[in-house]
C-alpha positions as MATLAB code, in Angstrom:
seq = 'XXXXXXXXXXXXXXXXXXXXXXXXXXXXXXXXXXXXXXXXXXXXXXXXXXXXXXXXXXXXXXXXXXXXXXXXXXXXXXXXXXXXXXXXXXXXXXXXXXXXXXXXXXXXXXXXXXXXXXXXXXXXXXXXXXXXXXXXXXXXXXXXXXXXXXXXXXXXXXXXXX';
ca = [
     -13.706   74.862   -8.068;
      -9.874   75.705   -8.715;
      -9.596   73.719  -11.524;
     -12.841   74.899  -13.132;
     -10.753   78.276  -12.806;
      -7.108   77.176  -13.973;
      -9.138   74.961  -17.066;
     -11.100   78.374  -17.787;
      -8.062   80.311  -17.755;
      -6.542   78.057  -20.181;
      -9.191   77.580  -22.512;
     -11.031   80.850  -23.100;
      -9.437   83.650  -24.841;
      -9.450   86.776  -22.984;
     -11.354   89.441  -24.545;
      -8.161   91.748  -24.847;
      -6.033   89.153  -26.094;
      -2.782   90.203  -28.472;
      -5.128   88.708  -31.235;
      -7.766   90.991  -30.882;
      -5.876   94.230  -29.978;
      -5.729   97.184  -32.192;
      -2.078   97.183  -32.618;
      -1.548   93.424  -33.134;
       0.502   92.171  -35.795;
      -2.570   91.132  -38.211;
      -4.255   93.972  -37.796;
      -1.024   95.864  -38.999;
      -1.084   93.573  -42.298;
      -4.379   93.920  -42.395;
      -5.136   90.147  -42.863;
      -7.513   89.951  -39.822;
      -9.435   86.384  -39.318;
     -12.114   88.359  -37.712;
     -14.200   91.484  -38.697;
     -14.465   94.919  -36.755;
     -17.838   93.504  -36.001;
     -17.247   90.264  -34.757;
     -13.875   91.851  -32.877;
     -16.181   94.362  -30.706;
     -18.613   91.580  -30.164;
     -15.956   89.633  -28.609;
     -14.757   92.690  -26.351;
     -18.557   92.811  -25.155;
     -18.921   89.901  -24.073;
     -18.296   87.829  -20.889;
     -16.360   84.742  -20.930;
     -18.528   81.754  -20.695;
     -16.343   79.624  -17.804;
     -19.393   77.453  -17.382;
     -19.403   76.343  -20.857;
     -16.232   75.592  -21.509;
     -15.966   73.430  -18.451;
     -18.770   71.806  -19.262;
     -16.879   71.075  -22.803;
     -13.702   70.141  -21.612;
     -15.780   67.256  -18.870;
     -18.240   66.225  -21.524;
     -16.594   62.820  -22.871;
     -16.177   62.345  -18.738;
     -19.610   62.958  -17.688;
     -21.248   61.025  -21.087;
     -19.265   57.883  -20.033;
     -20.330   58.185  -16.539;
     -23.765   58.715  -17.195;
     -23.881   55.517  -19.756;
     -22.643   53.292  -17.388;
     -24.769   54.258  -14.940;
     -28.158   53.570  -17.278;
     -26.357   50.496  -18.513;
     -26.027   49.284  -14.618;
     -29.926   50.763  -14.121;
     -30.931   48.429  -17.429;
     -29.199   45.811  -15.897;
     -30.463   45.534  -12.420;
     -33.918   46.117  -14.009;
     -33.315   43.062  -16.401;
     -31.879   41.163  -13.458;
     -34.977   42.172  -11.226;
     -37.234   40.768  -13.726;
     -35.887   38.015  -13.570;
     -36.268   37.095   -9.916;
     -40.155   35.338   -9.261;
     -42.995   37.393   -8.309;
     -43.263   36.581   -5.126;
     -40.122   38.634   -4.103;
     -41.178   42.150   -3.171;
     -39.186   44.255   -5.881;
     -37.353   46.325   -3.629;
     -35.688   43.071   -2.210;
     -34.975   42.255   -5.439;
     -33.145   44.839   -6.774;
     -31.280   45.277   -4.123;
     -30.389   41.188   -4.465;
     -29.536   41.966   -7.916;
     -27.326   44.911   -7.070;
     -25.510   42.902   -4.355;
     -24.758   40.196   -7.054;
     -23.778   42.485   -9.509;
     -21.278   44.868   -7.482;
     -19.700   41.605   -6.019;
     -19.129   40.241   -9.758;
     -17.859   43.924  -10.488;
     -15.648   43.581   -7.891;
     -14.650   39.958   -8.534;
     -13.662   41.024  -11.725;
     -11.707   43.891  -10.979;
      -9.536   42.087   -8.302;
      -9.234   39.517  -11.119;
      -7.541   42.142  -13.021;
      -5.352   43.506  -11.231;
      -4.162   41.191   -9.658;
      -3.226   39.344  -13.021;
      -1.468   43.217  -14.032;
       0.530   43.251  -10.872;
       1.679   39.722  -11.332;
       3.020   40.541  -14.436;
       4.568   43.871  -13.108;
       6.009   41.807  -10.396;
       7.271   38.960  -12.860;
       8.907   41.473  -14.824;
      11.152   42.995  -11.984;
      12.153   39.835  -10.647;
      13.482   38.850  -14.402;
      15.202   42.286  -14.726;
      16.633   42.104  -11.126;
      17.974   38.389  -12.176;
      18.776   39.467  -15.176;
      20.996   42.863  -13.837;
      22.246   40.248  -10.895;
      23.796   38.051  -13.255;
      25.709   40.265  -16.020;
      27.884   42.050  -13.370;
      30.566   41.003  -15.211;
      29.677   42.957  -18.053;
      30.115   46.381  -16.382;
      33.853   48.199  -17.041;
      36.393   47.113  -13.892;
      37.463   49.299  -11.562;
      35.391   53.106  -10.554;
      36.136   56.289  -11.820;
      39.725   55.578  -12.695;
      38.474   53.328  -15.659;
      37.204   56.632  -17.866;
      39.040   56.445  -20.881;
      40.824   59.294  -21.773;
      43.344   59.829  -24.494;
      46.091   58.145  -23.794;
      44.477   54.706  -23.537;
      43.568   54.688  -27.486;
      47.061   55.701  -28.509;
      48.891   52.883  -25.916;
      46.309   50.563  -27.194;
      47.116   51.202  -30.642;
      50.998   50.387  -29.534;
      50.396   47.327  -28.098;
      48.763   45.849  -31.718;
      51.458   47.578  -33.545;
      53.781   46.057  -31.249;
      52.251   42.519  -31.322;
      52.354   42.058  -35.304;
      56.003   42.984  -35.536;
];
């Protein structure tokens, strides 16, 4: 319920918005996108939270409710399939059984293949980090270069080809 509230708060625009206030900065200019009418209609009327919640869950809800009459088709299809002599309600029941435990098969299958992979991955950067040490500068905060240490640098090649 709180984030039917926080999403309605975000989406809707308040009836006394800066858009739709007298003084606003298009009405000065007097290039308003909406007319007196429409303006006064919007300061009548109620925000609609149930609507735009309903909106902003749509895509949600439509994908939930399509797998659930594609696993409904399914189990139908699968109950057919089963001889008569099995009362129905044995059957589909049977057939959901089957079918959650292949769901279920498949989604272990999954992830356990991603978190292999995940896994595989660290190791190979933790062997990798392991074995370049030697890469990193010597010493600890003594080692920050500062000014000098281009200038001496620059003496010692100026001193070698001499």
């Amino acid at each position: 319920m709180a984030s039917a509230l926080i999403l309605h708060n975000i989406c809707c625009v308040a009836p006394y918005s800066p858009l739709l206030h007298s003084n606003s900065l298009l009405k000065s200019r007097k290039q308003s996108l909406l007319s007196d009418t429409q303006t006064r209609d919007l300061k009548i009327r109620k925000p609609r939270s149930f609507t735009v919640v309903y909106a902003a869950q749509s895509n949600f809800l439509k994908a939930v409710q399509t797998v659930w009459k594609v696993a409904k088709d399914g189990i139908e299809v699968g109950t057919n399939m089963v001889p008569e002599t099995v009362p129905r309600p044995v059957a589909r029941i049977s057939i959901t059984v089957v079918a959650l435990s292949v769901a279920l098969y498949v989604l272990k299958s999954f992830l356990s293949t991603a978190f292999f992979v995940l896994a595989t991955m660290g190791l190979a950067y933790f062997i990798y980090i392991a074995l370049n040490k030697d890469d990193r500068p010597k010493g600890g905060a003594d080692s920050t270069p500062t000014e000098e240490d281009p200038v001496e640098e620059a003496r010692r090649i100026m001193e070698k080809y001499k």
